[in-house]
Amino acid sequence: MWFFGGFSAEALRDRMIDAQAKLVVTADGGWRKDAIVPLKAQVDKALADGAVPSVENVLVVRRTEQKIQMQPGRDHWWHDLQAGVSADCPAEPMDSEDLLFILYTSGSTGKPKGVVHTTAGYNLYTHITTQWIFDLQDTDVYWCTADVGWITGHSYIVYGPLSNGATTLMYEGAPRASNPGCTWDVIEKHGVNVFYTAPTAIRAFIKMGEHYPNARNLSSLRLLGTVGEPINPEAWMWYYRVIGGSRCPIVDTWWQTETGGIMVTPLPGAIATKPGSATRPFPGILADVVDLDGEPVADNDGGYLVVRYPWPGMMRTIYGDPERFRHTYWEHIPPRNGHYLYFAGDGARRDPDGYFWIMGRVDDVINVAGHRLGTMEIESALVSHPAVAEAAVVGKPDDLKGQEVVAFVTLEGSHNPSDELNQALKQHVVSEIGAIARPGEIRFTDALPKTRSGKIMRRLLRSLAAGQEILGDTSTLEDRGVLDKLREDA
Ligand code: 7RM
């Protein structure tokens, strides 16, 4: 089981219990921004009072060198154990379907799901997708900025690049406000050729200003990638122009923890891109957009994104809960003649060129007076206003219309909240999309609640907008302070 350093001790404990972990590998601490994350202390807290009886040993890597407690018999320093063993260490043969790892992903409500990946299929799929989509050359330096505890870090920092013998660059920690140009320094210093990041990071770069990348030599870049959310065309164009020097193709890659690897994506040089579209399914992937009966919808009509046939990297089950696996992914759309479709939980439409446009999670769709509105479309309209840095849109129950649109908006550095701007933004949405999408309410905020991988947690905003208590799992929140602040302002 893999686990990322930002989680609380409680979240760590729950996941170790669920996975029946026997051994924990951790470090004394980890660097993040200007601070040390006390990793070992968190592990101690999670294991306190024999809370996880399955854990027999804890292996500790020395990194930050601050003082920690070592429990004799249970805890071992990595460097001590390493000193006593031979450097010759043959690999353990594994069965192709042996469990490789469990990665927990938060469901839209309640208990996180332990997504199970296995040895051969996952490795094959991350190998081939890395090779074809990032067009890796022997001399390339490849940098994926993801947190290694996110599936993107697993598949496209570790397994895919390493099985290809690629040079993969890892950056420890997160860019900090005191050094806004550090991402571009890393590219310049190491001559990065392929750069893979998330729309949330791109929007943060835009907010900091193009002065920083413009002051560095980014000419080594050949290919850019994006993952994690639909990218608004505004951000796509900025990425293409400012970072890629209008020279590098952008691969917008759609996939999930559950799919193991990239599923819908351009192949650079072979598939023409359109800003905001992940383009077409990877070879061998039979993706489709269907209605709830499994019938393909007409071009440009919204529907559910599904996959019709298995692929090597697909998850095998939810650890310890095969019933939930079946129910979550295989039963929303009833099987026909014993043929099941994989239900991704995303809304999408396909244009007449066969290009896929991801509209966001189906749980996030807003229904105003019978009209289904994708959150992405309204957010993209808001972000196209020069004052707006980022926006998150949710539905709030409304007696008359069913739901009303509520928008949470962060502003570009030089703009301040005002009644005029509030009205102007509502009007802007009307002129971009139509009166049906007009937000009933706009709330200005300094930051939006996000997961460590940069996904906006709309479920929390939905509760806030409706004035309800926030229920369910919040352990994946990157910064709990953001939520507290939003509650105070409400
Ligand atoms: C890789 C990853 C999965 C969800 C997925 C989508 C959204 C990811 C894109 C995207 C539009 C993209 N795994 N998503 N990539 N939406 N365009 N290129 O993010 O398990 O953490 O999330 O992320 O909603 O279902 S994940």
Coordinates of C-alpha atoms and ligand atoms in Angstrom, one line a residue:
M1 CA 0.0 0.0 0.0
W2 CA 1.3 3.5 -0.8
F3 CA 0.5 6.5 1.2
F4 CA 1.1 10.2 0.9
G5 CA 2.7 12.3 3.5
G6 CA -0.1 14.9 3.9
F7 CA -2.6 12.5 5.5
S8 CA -3.5 12.6 9.2
A9 CA -2.5 9.8 11.5
E10 CA -6.1 8.7 11.6
A11 CA -6.3 8.4 7.9
L12 CA -3.0 6.4 7.9
R13 CA -4.3 4.1 10.6
D14 CA -7.6 3.4 8.8
R15 CA -5.8 2.5 5.6
M16 CA -3.2 0.3 7.4
I17 CA -6.0 -1.6 9.1
D18 CA -7.9 -2.0 5.8
A19 CA -4.8 -3.2 4.0
Q20 CA -3.7 -5.4 7.0
A21 CA -0.2 -3.9 6.6
K22 CA 2.7 -5.8 8.1
L23 CA 5.6 -3.4 7.4
V24 CA 5.7 0.3 7.2
V25 CA 8.4 2.1 5.2
T26 CA 8.8 5.8 6.2
A27 CA 11.4 8.5 6.8
D28 CA 12.3 10.6 9.8
G29 CA 10.8 13.5 8.0
G30 CA 10.1 14.9 4.5
W31 CA 10.8 18.4 3.1
R32 CA 7.8 20.3 1.9
K33 CA 7.9 24.1 1.1
D34 CA 10.0 25.5 4.0
A35 CA 9.0 23.0 6.6
I36 CA 9.6 19.4 7.7
V37 CA 6.7 17.0 7.5
P38 CA 7.1 14.8 10.6
L39 CA 6.5 11.5 8.9
K40 CA 7.8 9.1 11.6
A41 CA 5.9 10.9 14.3
Q42 CA 2.7 10.5 12.3
V43 CA 3.4 6.8 11.9
D44 CA 4.0 6.5 15.7
K45 CA 0.7 8.2 16.4
A46 CA -1.2 6.0 13.9
L47 CA 0.3 2.8 15.6
A48 CA -0.1 4.0 19.2
D49 CA -1.7 1.6 21.7
G50 CA -1.5 -1.3 19.4
A51 CA -4.1 0.2 17.1
V52 CA -2.9 -1.7 14.1
P53 CA -2.0 -5.2 15.3
S54 CA -0.9 -6.5 11.9
V55 CA 2.1 -4.1 11.7
E56 CA 5.3 -6.0 12.9
N57 CA 8.1 -3.7 11.7
V58 CA 8.7 -0.1 10.8
L59 CA 11.6 0.7 8.5
V60 CA 12.9 4.3 8.7
V61 CA 15.0 6.1 6.1
R62 CA 17.1 9.0 7.4
R63 CA 16.3 12.1 5.5
T64 CA 15.8 15.3 7.5
E65 CA 17.8 14.2 10.5
Q66 CA 15.6 15.7 13.2
K67 CA 15.1 13.8 16.5
I68 CA 12.6 11.0 16.4
Q69 CA 11.6 8.1 18.7
M70 CA 12.6 4.6 17.7
Q71 CA 10.7 1.7 19.4
P72 CA 13.1 -1.2 20.0
G73 CA 12.2 -4.4 18.2
R74 CA 9.6 -2.7 16.0
D75 CA 11.5 0.2 14.4
H76 CA 14.7 -0.2 12.3
W77 CA 16.9 2.3 10.5
W78 CA 17.2 1.5 6.8
H79 CA 21.0 2.3 6.7
D80 CA 21.6 -0.1 9.6
L81 CA 19.9 -3.0 7.9
Q82 CA 21.5 -2.2 4.6
A83 CA 25.0 -2.3 6.0
G84 CA 24.6 -6.0 6.8
V85 CA 23.4 -7.4 3.4
S86 CA 25.0 -8.3 0.1
A87 CA 24.6 -6.0 -2.8
D88 CA 23.5 -8.9 -4.9
C89 CA 19.8 -9.2 -4.6
P90 CA 18.0 -11.3 -7.2
A91 CA 14.4 -10.2 -7.9
E92 CA 11.6 -12.3 -6.5
P93 CA 9.7 -14.0 -9.3
M94 CA 6.0 -12.9 -9.2
D95 CA 2.9 -14.3 -10.8
S96 CA 1.4 -11.9 -13.4
E97 CA -1.7 -11.5 -11.3
D98 CA 0.0 -11.1 -7.9
L99 CA -1.0 -7.9 -6.1
L100 CA 1.4 -5.1 -6.9
F101 CA 0.0 -2.3 -4.8
I102 CA -3.2 -0.9 -3.2
L103 CA -3.8 2.8 -3.7
Y104 CA -6.6 4.5 -1.7
T105 CA -8.8 6.9 -3.6
S106 CA -11.6 8.8 -1.9
G107 CA -15.0 8.0 -3.1
S108 CA -17.4 10.8 -3.6
T109 CA -18.8 10.0 -0.1
G110 CA -17.7 7.9 2.8
K111 CA -14.9 5.4 3.0
P112 CA -11.9 5.5 0.7
K113 CA -11.6 2.7 -1.8
G114 CA -8.4 0.5 -1.9
V115 CA -7.8 0.2 -5.6
V116 CA -5.9 -3.0 -6.4
H117 CA -3.4 -3.2 -9.2
T118 CA -1.5 -6.3 -10.2
T119 CA 2.0 -7.0 -11.5
A120 CA 2.1 -7.8 -15.2
G121 CA -0.9 -5.9 -16.5
Y122 CA -0.1 -2.6 -14.7
N123 CA 3.6 -2.7 -15.7
L124 CA 2.8 -3.5 -19.3
Y125 CA 0.3 -0.7 -19.6
T126 CA 2.4 2.0 -17.9
H127 CA 5.4 0.9 -20.0
I128 CA 3.7 1.2 -23.4
T129 CA 1.7 4.4 -22.6
T130 CA 4.9 6.1 -21.3
Q131 CA 6.8 5.1 -24.4
W132 CA 4.2 6.1 -27.0
I133 CA 2.6 9.2 -25.3
F134 CA 5.7 10.8 -24.1
D135 CA 7.7 9.7 -27.2
L136 CA 10.7 9.0 -25.0
Q137 CA 14.1 9.2 -26.6
D138 CA 17.3 7.7 -25.0
T139 CA 18.8 11.1 -24.2
D140 CA 15.6 12.7 -22.8
V141 CA 15.1 14.1 -19.4
Y142 CA 11.5 13.6 -18.4
W143 CA 9.8 15.4 -15.5
C144 CA 6.4 14.7 -14.1
T145 CA 5.6 17.1 -11.2
A146 CA 3.0 14.9 -9.5
D147 CA 3.1 13.8 -5.9
V148 CA 4.5 10.3 -5.9
G149 CA 1.6 9.3 -3.6
W150 CA -0.9 10.0 -6.3
I151 CA -1.5 7.5 -9.1
T152 CA 0.2 9.8 -11.6
G153 CA 3.3 9.7 -9.5
H154 CA 3.2 5.9 -9.4
S155 CA 2.5 5.3 -13.1
Y156 CA 4.5 8.2 -14.7
I157 CA 7.3 9.0 -12.3
V158 CA 8.1 5.5 -11.1
Y159 CA 6.9 2.5 -13.0
G160 CA 6.4 3.6 -16.6
P161 CA 9.6 5.7 -16.9
L162 CA 11.8 3.2 -15.0
S163 CA 10.7 0.2 -17.0
N164 CA 11.6 2.2 -20.1
G165 CA 15.1 3.0 -18.8
A166 CA 14.2 6.7 -18.9
T167 CA 15.8 9.5 -16.9
T168 CA 13.0 10.6 -14.7
L169 CA 13.4 13.7 -12.6
M170 CA 11.8 13.9 -9.1
Y171 CA 11.3 17.1 -7.2
E172 CA 10.9 16.7 -3.5
G173 CA 8.3 19.0 -1.9
A174 CA 6.3 21.7 -3.5
P175 CA 7.1 25.0 -5.1
R176 CA 6.8 27.7 -2.4
A177 CA 5.7 31.3 -2.6
S178 CA 9.2 32.6 -1.7
N179 CA 10.6 31.1 -4.9
P180 CA 8.0 31.4 -7.6
G181 CA 10.4 30.7 -10.5
C182 CA 11.8 27.4 -9.1
T183 CA 9.9 25.1 -11.6
W184 CA 11.5 27.0 -14.5
D185 CA 14.9 26.9 -12.8
V186 CA 14.7 23.1 -12.6
I187 CA 13.8 22.9 -16.3
E188 CA 16.6 25.2 -17.3
K189 CA 19.2 23.5 -15.0
H190 CA 18.5 19.9 -16.0
G191 CA 17.5 20.5 -19.6
V192 CA 14.1 19.0 -19.2
N193 CA 12.7 17.8 -22.5
V194 CA 9.3 16.4 -21.5
F195 CA 7.2 18.1 -18.8
Y196 CA 4.0 16.7 -17.4
T197 CA 1.9 18.6 -14.9
A198 CA -1.7 19.4 -13.9
P199 CA -4.1 22.2 -14.9
T200 CA -4.3 23.4 -11.2
A201 CA -0.5 24.0 -11.4
I202 CA -0.8 25.8 -14.7
R203 CA -3.4 28.1 -13.3
A204 CA -1.2 28.8 -10.4
F205 CA 1.7 29.6 -12.8
I206 CA -0.6 32.0 -14.7
K207 CA -1.5 33.7 -11.5
M208 CA 2.2 34.2 -10.6
G209 CA 2.8 35.8 -13.9
E210 CA 4.7 34.9 -17.1
H211 CA 7.6 37.0 -16.1
Y212 CA 9.1 34.0 -14.2
P213 CA 9.1 31.5 -17.1
N214 CA 10.1 34.2 -19.5
A215 CA 13.2 34.9 -17.5
R216 CA 14.5 31.3 -18.0
N217 CA 15.7 29.4 -20.9
L218 CA 13.1 26.7 -21.6
S219 CA 14.3 25.8 -25.1
S220 CA 15.1 22.2 -24.1
L221 CA 11.3 21.5 -23.8
R222 CA 9.9 19.4 -26.7
L223 CA 6.6 18.0 -25.3
L224 CA 4.2 19.1 -22.6
G225 CA 1.5 17.1 -20.9
T226 CA -1.4 17.7 -18.6
V227 CA -3.5 15.5 -16.3
G228 CA -6.0 15.5 -13.4
E229 CA -8.9 17.7 -14.6
P230 CA -10.3 19.1 -17.7
I231 CA -8.0 22.0 -18.8
N232 CA -9.8 25.2 -19.7
P233 CA -8.8 26.4 -23.2
E234 CA -7.5 29.7 -21.6
A235 CA -4.9 27.7 -19.5
W236 CA -4.1 25.4 -22.5
M237 CA -3.2 28.4 -24.7
W238 CA -1.1 30.0 -22.0
Y239 CA 0.8 26.6 -21.5
Y240 CA 1.3 26.3 -25.2
R241 CA 2.5 29.8 -25.8
V242 CA 4.5 30.7 -22.6
I243 CA 5.9 27.4 -21.5
G244 CA 6.0 25.6 -24.9
G245 CA 7.2 28.6 -26.9
S246 CA 4.4 27.8 -29.4
R247 CA 6.6 24.9 -30.4
C248 CA 5.7 21.9 -28.2
P249 CA 2.6 19.7 -28.7
I250 CA 0.5 19.3 -25.6
V251 CA -0.8 15.8 -24.6
D252 CA -4.0 16.2 -22.5
T253 CA -4.2 12.8 -20.9
W254 CA -7.5 11.5 -19.4
W255 CA -7.3 8.5 -17.0
Q256 CA -8.0 7.5 -13.4
T257 CA -6.4 5.7 -10.4
E258 CA -8.7 2.8 -11.5
T259 CA -7.4 2.6 -15.1
G260 CA -3.8 2.4 -14.0
G261 CA -2.6 4.4 -17.0
I262 CA -3.6 6.9 -19.7
M263 CA -6.8 6.0 -21.6
V264 CA -7.7 9.0 -23.8
T265 CA -4.9 11.1 -25.2
P266 CA -3.2 12.4 -28.3
L267 CA -0.1 10.7 -29.6
P268 CA 2.3 13.6 -30.2
G269 CA 2.8 14.3 -33.9
A270 CA 0.2 11.8 -34.9
I271 CA -3.1 13.2 -33.6
A272 CA -3.9 16.9 -34.1
T273 CA -4.9 18.6 -30.8
K274 CA -7.8 20.8 -29.9
P275 CA -7.4 23.0 -26.7
G276 CA -9.6 21.4 -24.0
S277 CA -10.0 18.0 -25.5
A278 CA -8.1 14.8 -24.5
T279 CA -8.7 13.8 -28.1
R280 CA -9.0 10.1 -28.8
P281 CA -8.6 6.8 -27.0
F282 CA -5.2 5.1 -26.8
P283 CA -4.8 2.3 -29.3
G284 CA -6.7 -0.8 -28.0
I285 CA -8.9 1.1 -25.7
L286 CA -12.6 1.0 -26.7
A287 CA -13.9 4.1 -25.0
D288 CA -17.4 5.3 -25.7
V289 CA -20.0 7.9 -24.6
V290 CA -23.3 6.3 -23.8
D291 CA -26.7 6.8 -22.1
L292 CA -27.8 4.8 -19.0
D293 CA -28.9 1.9 -21.3
G294 CA -25.4 1.6 -22.7
E295 CA -26.5 3.1 -26.1
P296 CA -24.0 5.4 -27.7
V297 CA -25.3 9.0 -27.7
A298 CA -25.2 11.2 -30.8
D299 CA -22.2 13.4 -31.7
N300 CA -21.9 16.4 -29.3
D301 CA -24.6 15.0 -26.9
G302 CA -23.5 14.6 -23.3
G303 CA -23.4 11.1 -21.8
Y304 CA -21.4 8.8 -19.6
L305 CA -17.8 7.8 -20.4
V306 CA -17.4 4.0 -20.5
V307 CA -14.9 1.5 -21.7
R308 CA -16.2 -1.5 -23.6
Y309 CA -13.4 -4.1 -23.3
P310 CA -10.8 -4.9 -20.6
W311 CA -7.2 -3.5 -20.9
P312 CA -4.0 -4.6 -19.1
G313 CA -3.8 -1.8 -16.5
M314 CA -7.4 -1.9 -15.2
M315 CA -7.9 -2.2 -11.5
R316 CA -8.8 -5.8 -10.4
T317 CA -11.0 -5.1 -7.4
I318 CA -11.5 -2.9 -4.3
Y319 CA -9.4 -4.5 -1.7
G320 CA -11.6 -6.5 0.6
D321 CA -14.8 -5.3 -1.0
P322 CA -15.6 -7.0 -4.3
E323 CA -19.3 -6.1 -3.9
R324 CA -18.5 -2.4 -3.8
F325 CA -16.2 -2.9 -6.9
R326 CA -19.0 -4.5 -8.8
H327 CA -21.6 -1.9 -7.7
T328 CA -19.4 1.2 -8.3
Y329 CA -18.0 0.4 -11.7
W330 CA -20.1 -2.3 -13.4
E331 CA -23.8 -1.9 -12.5
H332 CA -24.7 1.7 -13.2
I333 CA -25.3 0.5 -16.8
P334 CA -26.9 -2.9 -16.9
P335 CA -24.9 -5.6 -18.8
R336 CA -26.3 -6.9 -22.0
N337 CA -25.8 -10.5 -23.1
G338 CA -23.3 -10.8 -20.3
H339 CA -21.3 -7.9 -21.6
Y340 CA -20.4 -5.4 -19.0
L341 CA -19.2 -1.8 -19.6
Y342 CA -16.6 -0.1 -17.3
F343 CA -18.3 3.0 -15.9
A344 CA -15.8 5.8 -15.3
G345 CA -18.1 8.2 -13.4
D346 CA -17.2 11.1 -15.8
G347 CA -19.5 12.9 -18.1
A348 CA -18.3 13.4 -21.7
R349 CA -19.3 14.3 -25.2
R350 CA -17.7 13.2 -28.5
D351 CA -17.5 15.7 -31.4
P352 CA -18.0 14.7 -35.0
D353 CA -14.2 14.2 -35.4
G354 CA -14.4 11.5 -32.7
Y355 CA -12.7 13.7 -30.1
F356 CA -13.6 13.3 -26.5
W357 CA -14.4 16.3 -24.3
I358 CA -14.5 15.4 -20.6
M359 CA -17.2 17.4 -18.7
G360 CA -16.3 16.4 -15.2
R361 CA -17.6 14.0 -12.6
V362 CA -21.2 13.0 -13.1
D363 CA -21.9 13.6 -9.4
D364 CA -20.9 17.3 -10.0
V365 CA -23.5 17.9 -12.8
I366 CA -25.9 20.7 -11.9
N367 CA -29.5 20.6 -12.9
V368 CA -31.2 24.0 -13.4
A369 CA -34.9 23.9 -14.3
G370 CA -34.3 20.6 -16.2
H371 CA -31.1 21.7 -17.9
R372 CA -28.0 19.7 -17.2
L373 CA -25.0 21.9 -16.8
G374 CA -21.4 20.6 -16.5
T375 CA -19.4 22.4 -13.8
M376 CA -16.4 22.6 -16.2
E377 CA -18.3 24.7 -18.8
I378 CA -19.3 27.4 -16.3
E379 CA -15.9 27.4 -14.5
S380 CA -14.2 27.8 -17.9
A381 CA -16.4 30.8 -18.7
L382 CA -15.6 32.4 -15.4
V383 CA -11.8 31.8 -15.8
S384 CA -11.9 33.5 -19.2
H385 CA -12.7 36.8 -17.4
P386 CA -9.5 38.7 -16.9
A387 CA -10.1 39.2 -13.1
V388 CA -10.5 35.5 -12.4
A389 CA -7.7 33.1 -11.5
E390 CA -9.8 30.0 -10.6
A391 CA -13.4 29.1 -10.1
A392 CA -15.4 26.2 -8.7
V393 CA -19.1 25.9 -9.4
V394 CA -21.6 23.8 -7.5
G395 CA -25.4 23.4 -7.3
K396 CA -27.4 24.5 -4.3
P397 CA -31.0 23.3 -3.7
D398 CA -33.6 25.7 -5.0
D399 CA -37.4 25.3 -4.5
L400 CA -38.2 26.7 -7.9
K401 CA -35.5 25.6 -10.3
G402 CA -34.3 22.4 -8.6
Q403 CA -30.8 23.8 -8.3
E404 CA -29.2 27.1 -8.4
V405 CA -25.6 27.8 -9.6
V406 CA -23.2 28.9 -6.9
A407 CA -19.7 29.9 -7.9
F408 CA -16.6 30.1 -5.6
V409 CA -14.0 32.4 -7.3
T410 CA -10.4 33.4 -6.6
L411 CA -9.1 36.5 -8.2
E412 CA -5.9 37.4 -10.0
G413 CA -3.4 39.3 -7.8
S414 CA -4.3 42.8 -9.0
H415 CA -8.1 42.5 -8.5
N416 CA -10.3 42.9 -5.4
P417 CA -13.8 41.7 -4.6
S418 CA -16.6 44.2 -5.2
D419 CA -20.3 44.3 -6.0
E420 CA -19.5 45.6 -9.5
L421 CA -17.2 42.7 -10.2
N422 CA -19.8 40.3 -8.8
Q423 CA -22.4 41.6 -11.2
A424 CA -19.9 41.7 -14.1
L425 CA -19.0 38.0 -13.6
K426 CA -22.6 36.9 -13.6
Q427 CA -23.1 38.8 -16.8
H428 CA -20.0 37.3 -18.3
V429 CA -21.3 33.8 -17.7
V430 CA -24.6 34.8 -19.4
S431 CA -22.8 36.1 -22.4
E432 CA -20.5 33.1 -22.7
I433 CA -23.0 30.4 -22.1
G434 CA -26.5 31.7 -21.7
A435 CA -29.0 32.9 -19.0
I436 CA -29.6 29.4 -17.8
A437 CA -26.0 29.2 -16.4
R438 CA -26.2 32.6 -14.6
P439 CA -24.8 32.0 -11.1
G440 CA -27.3 32.9 -8.4
E441 CA -24.5 33.6 -6.1
I442 CA -20.8 34.4 -6.4
R443 CA -18.5 34.0 -3.4
F444 CA -15.0 35.4 -3.5
T445 CA -12.4 33.4 -1.6
D446 CA -8.6 33.4 -1.3
A447 CA -8.3 29.6 -2.0
L448 CA -10.4 26.6 -3.0
P449 CA -10.4 23.3 -1.1
K450 CA -8.3 20.8 -3.1
T451 CA -6.8 17.4 -2.8
R452 CA -3.1 17.1 -2.8
S453 CA -3.3 16.2 -6.5
G454 CA -5.1 19.5 -7.1
K455 CA -8.6 18.4 -7.6
I456 CA -11.3 20.8 -6.3
M457 CA -13.4 19.0 -3.7
R458 CA -16.8 20.2 -5.0
R459 CA -18.6 17.9 -2.5
L460 CA -17.4 20.1 0.3
L461 CA -18.3 23.3 -1.5
R462 CA -21.8 21.8 -2.2
S463 CA -22.4 21.3 1.5
L464 CA -21.1 24.8 2.3
A465 CA -23.3 26.4 -0.4
A466 CA -26.3 24.6 1.0
G467 CA -25.4 25.6 4.6
Q468 CA -25.1 22.0 5.6
E469 CA -22.6 20.1 7.8
I470 CA -19.7 18.7 5.9
L471 CA -19.8 14.9 6.1
G472 CA -17.7 12.1 4.7
D473 CA -14.0 11.7 4.2
T474 CA -11.9 14.9 4.2
S475 CA -8.5 13.2 4.8
T476 CA -7.3 14.0 1.2
L477 CA -7.6 17.8 1.7
E478 CA -4.3 19.4 1.0
D479 CA -4.9 22.3 3.4
R480 CA -7.6 22.1 6.1
G481 CA -7.2 25.8 6.8
V482 CA -8.9 26.6 3.5
L483 CA -12.1 24.9 4.6
D484 CA -12.1 26.6 8.0
K485 CA -11.7 30.0 6.3
L486 CA -14.6 29.3 3.9
R487 CA -16.8 28.3 6.8
E488 CA -16.0 31.5 8.7
D489 CA -16.8 33.6 5.6
A490 CA -20.1 31.9 4.9
Ligands
7RM1 C1 -4.9 10.6 -13.3 C2 -5.9 11.0 -12.3 C3 -9.4 10.7 -12.0 C4 -10.4 11.8 -12.4 C5 -11.1 11.4 -13.7 C6 -11.5 12.8 -14.2 C7 -10.3 13.7 -13.9 C8 -8.1 13.2 -15.0 C9 -8.3 14.4 -16.8 C10 -9.5 14.5 -16.1 C11 -10.4 15.8 -17.8 C12 -8.2 15.0 -18.1 N1 -6.4 10.0 -11.5 N2 -9.3 13.8 -14.9 N3 -7.4 13.6 -16.1 N4 -10.5 15.2 -16.6 N5 -9.3 15.7 -18.5 N6 -7.1 15.0 -18.8 O1 -6.2 12.2 -12.2 O2 -8.0 9.0 -9.9 O3 -6.9 11.0 -9.3 O4 -8.7 11.1 -10.9 O5 -9.7 13.0 -12.7 O6 -12.6 13.3 -13.6 O7 -12.2 10.6 -13.5 S1 -7.5 10.3 -10.3

